[in-house]
């Protein structure tokens, strides 16, 4: 297992393909697996690698919370698709101590993370037994490109790579705004306590090679 050399374009391409079908390196929430891979990358992925860039920007937002993310970091060779070896410079077992976020407190912090996971699981189990009303909203977004030469198909593809719990993308269309420029108008349904317009804007504007701005065209409670 591995991604090849994550400090090279070919390694980031393997990572991009791997993330095309998942939101995180392991599981359904950010974890130490994401931290290990993130810290092995020397520069942000390019805009044409939408899946890797979306993941990179998302994990980067946890910069001040990395040590509290669940799980324990493992060598890079234990992550990624089967049949691809890890060749990242400085990677592997010997590098684990170099990128350790915890220093000498690794075992203690790992135990703390495990206990936190257990408490969260217990809380979720108790909460799941209670019927809850999920508040949702229908949002229509206007995503504007830089100019008339922007590849709008690629722009929409990048936007739809944004995946998170409580977000479902809907229909879209291109709307003329003048001077040959068209904006992407795309709808989505969100769970209010999980996804907000500020979070959507942060992720969409991260595709800065394609997107100039984002506005909320319509917002309706469901």
Coordinates of C-alpha atoms in Angstrom, one line a residue:
X1 CA 0.0 0.0 0.0
X2 CA 1.0 3.6 -0.5
X3 CA 0.8 6.6 -2.8
X4 CA 4.3 6.4 -4.4
X5 CA 6.3 9.6 -3.8
X6 CA 3.9 12.2 -2.3
X7 CA 6.5 14.9 -2.9
X8 CA 6.2 14.3 -6.7
X9 CA 3.4 15.1 -9.2
X10 CA 2.9 11.4 -9.8
X11 CA 2.3 10.7 -6.1
X12 CA -0.2 13.5 -5.8
X13 CA -2.0 12.1 -8.9
X14 CA -2.3 8.7 -7.1
X15 CA -3.7 10.5 -4.0
X16 CA -6.2 12.4 -6.2
X17 CA -7.5 9.2 -7.7
X18 CA -7.7 7.6 -4.3
X19 CA -9.7 10.5 -2.9
X20 CA -12.1 10.6 -5.9
X21 CA -14.2 8.0 -4.1
X22 CA -13.7 9.0 -0.5
X23 CA -13.6 12.1 1.7
X24 CA -10.7 11.0 4.0
X25 CA -7.7 8.7 4.0
X26 CA -9.5 6.3 6.4
X27 CA -13.1 6.3 7.6
X28 CA -15.6 9.0 7.5
X29 CA -14.0 11.7 9.7
X30 CA -10.6 13.5 9.8
X31 CA -8.1 11.3 11.6
X32 CA -4.4 10.9 12.2
X33 CA -4.2 9.0 8.9
X34 CA -5.0 12.3 7.2
X35 CA -2.5 14.2 9.3
X36 CA 0.3 11.7 8.3
X37 CA -0.4 12.0 4.6
X38 CA -0.9 15.8 4.8
X39 CA 2.4 16.3 6.5
X40 CA 4.2 14.3 3.8
X41 CA 3.1 16.7 1.1
X42 CA 5.5 19.5 0.3
X43 CA 3.0 21.8 -1.5
X44 CA -0.8 22.1 -2.1
X45 CA -2.1 20.0 -5.0
X46 CA -2.7 21.9 -8.3
X47 CA -6.2 23.0 -9.2
X48 CA -6.7 20.3 -11.8
X49 CA -6.4 17.7 -9.1
X50 CA -9.7 18.6 -7.6
X51 CA -10.1 15.8 -5.1
X52 CA -6.7 16.1 -3.6
X53 CA -7.0 19.9 -3.4
X54 CA -10.4 19.7 -1.7
X55 CA -9.0 17.2 0.8
X56 CA -5.8 19.2 1.4
X57 CA -7.7 22.5 2.1
X58 CA -10.1 20.6 4.4
X59 CA -7.4 19.0 6.5
X60 CA -5.4 22.3 6.5
X61 CA -8.4 23.8 8.3
X62 CA -7.7 21.5 11.3
X63 CA -4.2 22.8 11.7
X64 CA -4.7 23.8 15.3
X65 CA -6.6 20.6 16.2
X66 CA -4.4 18.0 14.6
X67 CA -3.3 16.5 17.9
X68 CA -7.0 15.9 18.9
X69 CA -8.0 14.1 15.8
X70 CA -8.8 10.4 16.4
X71 CA -6.5 7.5 15.6
X72 CA -2.8 6.8 15.7
X73 CA -0.4 7.8 12.9
X74 CA 1.1 4.8 11.1
X75 CA 3.8 4.6 8.4
X76 CA 2.8 5.9 5.0
X77 CA 3.1 2.4 3.5
X78 CA 0.0 1.4 5.5
X79 CA -2.3 3.9 3.7
X80 CA -3.5 4.3 0.2
X81 CA -4.4 1.9 -2.7
X82 CA -3.1 -1.7 -2.8
X83 CA -0.4 -2.4 -5.3
X84 CA 1.3 1.0 -4.9
X85 CA 4.4 1.2 -2.7
X86 CA 5.4 4.2 -0.6
X87 CA 8.5 5.9 -1.9
X88 CA 8.1 9.3 -0.3
X89 CA 11.5 10.8 0.6
X90 CA 11.9 10.6 4.4
X91 CA 8.7 8.4 4.7
X92 CA 8.2 5.0 6.2
X93 CA 8.8 3.7 9.7
X94 CA 12.0 5.7 10.4
X95 CA 10.1 9.0 9.6
X96 CA 7.3 8.3 12.0
X97 CA 9.1 10.0 14.9
X98 CA 10.0 13.0 12.7
X99 CA 6.4 13.9 12.0
X100 CA 5.0 12.9 15.3
X101 CA 2.8 15.7 16.6
X102 CA 2.9 14.4 20.2
X103 CA 6.6 14.0 20.9
X104 CA 7.3 12.0 24.1
X105 CA 3.5 12.1 25.0
X106 CA 2.5 10.0 22.0
X107 CA 1.1 7.0 24.0
X108 CA -0.7 9.3 26.5
X109 CA -2.3 11.4 23.7
X110 CA -3.3 8.2 21.8
X111 CA -5.0 6.9 24.9
X112 CA -6.8 10.2 25.3
X113 CA -8.0 10.1 21.7
X114 CA -9.2 6.5 22.2
X115 CA -11.2 7.5 25.3
X116 CA -12.6 10.5 23.4
X117 CA -13.8 8.2 20.6
X118 CA -15.4 5.8 23.0
X119 CA -17.3 8.7 24.7
X120 CA -18.4 10.1 21.4
X121 CA -19.6 6.6 20.3
X122 CA -21.6 6.2 23.6
X123 CA -23.1 9.7 23.2
X124 CA -24.1 9.0 19.6
X125 CA -25.7 5.6 20.6
X126 CA -27.8 7.4 23.3
X127 CA -28.7 10.2 21.0
X128 CA -29.7 7.8 18.2
X129 CA -32.4 6.3 20.4
X130 CA -34.2 9.7 20.6
X131 CA -36.3 10.8 17.6
X132 CA -35.0 14.1 16.3
X133 CA -36.2 16.6 13.8
X134 CA -33.5 17.4 11.3
X135 CA -33.6 21.0 10.1
X136 CA -32.7 21.4 6.4
X137 CA -32.4 24.2 4.0
X138 CA -32.5 24.5 0.2
X139 CA -29.7 26.8 -1.1
X140 CA -29.1 28.2 -4.6
X141 CA -25.5 29.3 -5.2
X142 CA -24.1 31.6 -7.8
X143 CA -20.4 30.7 -8.5
X144 CA -18.7 33.3 -10.8
X145 CA -15.5 32.5 -12.8
X146 CA -12.7 34.9 -13.5
X147 CA -13.4 35.4 -17.2
X148 CA -15.0 33.9 -20.3
X149 CA -12.0 31.5 -20.8
X150 CA -12.6 29.6 -17.6
X151 CA -13.5 26.0 -18.2
X152 CA -17.0 25.9 -16.6
X153 CA -17.3 22.1 -16.8
X154 CA -14.1 21.8 -14.8
X155 CA -15.4 24.5 -12.4
X156 CA -18.6 22.5 -11.7
X157 CA -16.6 19.3 -11.4
X158 CA -14.5 20.9 -8.7
X159 CA -17.5 22.2 -6.8
X160 CA -19.2 18.8 -6.8
X161 CA -16.1 17.2 -5.3
X162 CA -16.9 19.0 -2.1
X163 CA -18.5 16.3 0.0
X164 CA -19.5 16.4 3.6
X165 CA -22.0 14.9 5.9
X166 CA -25.3 16.8 5.5
X167 CA -24.7 18.1 2.0
X168 CA -26.5 16.9 -1.2
X169 CA -25.8 18.7 -4.5
X170 CA -28.7 19.2 -6.9
X171 CA -29.2 20.5 -10.4
X172 CA -27.1 23.2 -12.0
X173 CA -27.1 25.5 -15.0
X174 CA -24.9 28.2 -16.6
X175 CA -26.4 31.7 -16.6
X176 CA -25.0 34.5 -18.8
X177 CA -23.8 37.5 -16.8
X178 CA -22.4 39.6 -19.7
X179 CA -19.4 40.0 -22.0
X180 CA -19.5 36.3 -22.9
X181 CA -19.1 35.3 -19.2
X182 CA -21.4 32.7 -17.6
X183 CA -21.8 31.9 -14.0
X184 CA -22.5 28.5 -12.5
X185 CA -25.9 28.4 -10.7
X186 CA -26.1 25.2 -8.6
X187 CA -28.5 24.1 -5.9
X188 CA -28.0 22.0 -2.8
X189 CA -29.8 20.8 0.3
X190 CA -28.0 21.0 3.6
X191 CA -28.6 20.0 7.2
X192 CA -28.5 23.3 9.1
X193 CA -26.6 22.0 12.1
X194 CA -23.8 20.5 9.9
X195 CA -23.3 22.7 6.8
X196 CA -23.6 26.5 6.5
X197 CA -23.1 28.9 3.7
X198 CA -19.8 30.1 5.2
X199 CA -18.4 26.6 5.1
X200 CA -19.5 26.1 1.5
X201 CA -18.0 29.5 0.5
X202 CA -14.7 28.5 2.1
X203 CA -14.4 25.3 0.2
X204 CA -15.6 26.7 -3.1
X205 CA -13.3 29.7 -3.0
X206 CA -10.4 27.3 -2.4
X207 CA -10.6 26.5 -6.1
X208 CA -9.0 29.9 -6.8
X209 CA -7.8 29.1 -10.3
X210 CA -11.4 28.8 -11.4
X211 CA -13.6 30.7 -9.0
X212 CA -13.7 34.5 -8.5
X213 CA -16.6 34.7 -6.1
X214 CA -19.6 32.9 -4.6
X215 CA -23.0 34.4 -3.7
X216 CA -26.2 32.9 -2.2
X217 CA -28.9 33.5 -4.7
X218 CA -31.7 31.9 -2.7
X219 CA -32.1 30.3 0.8
X220 CA -35.2 28.5 1.9
X221 CA -35.9 26.4 5.0
X222 CA -37.4 23.0 4.2

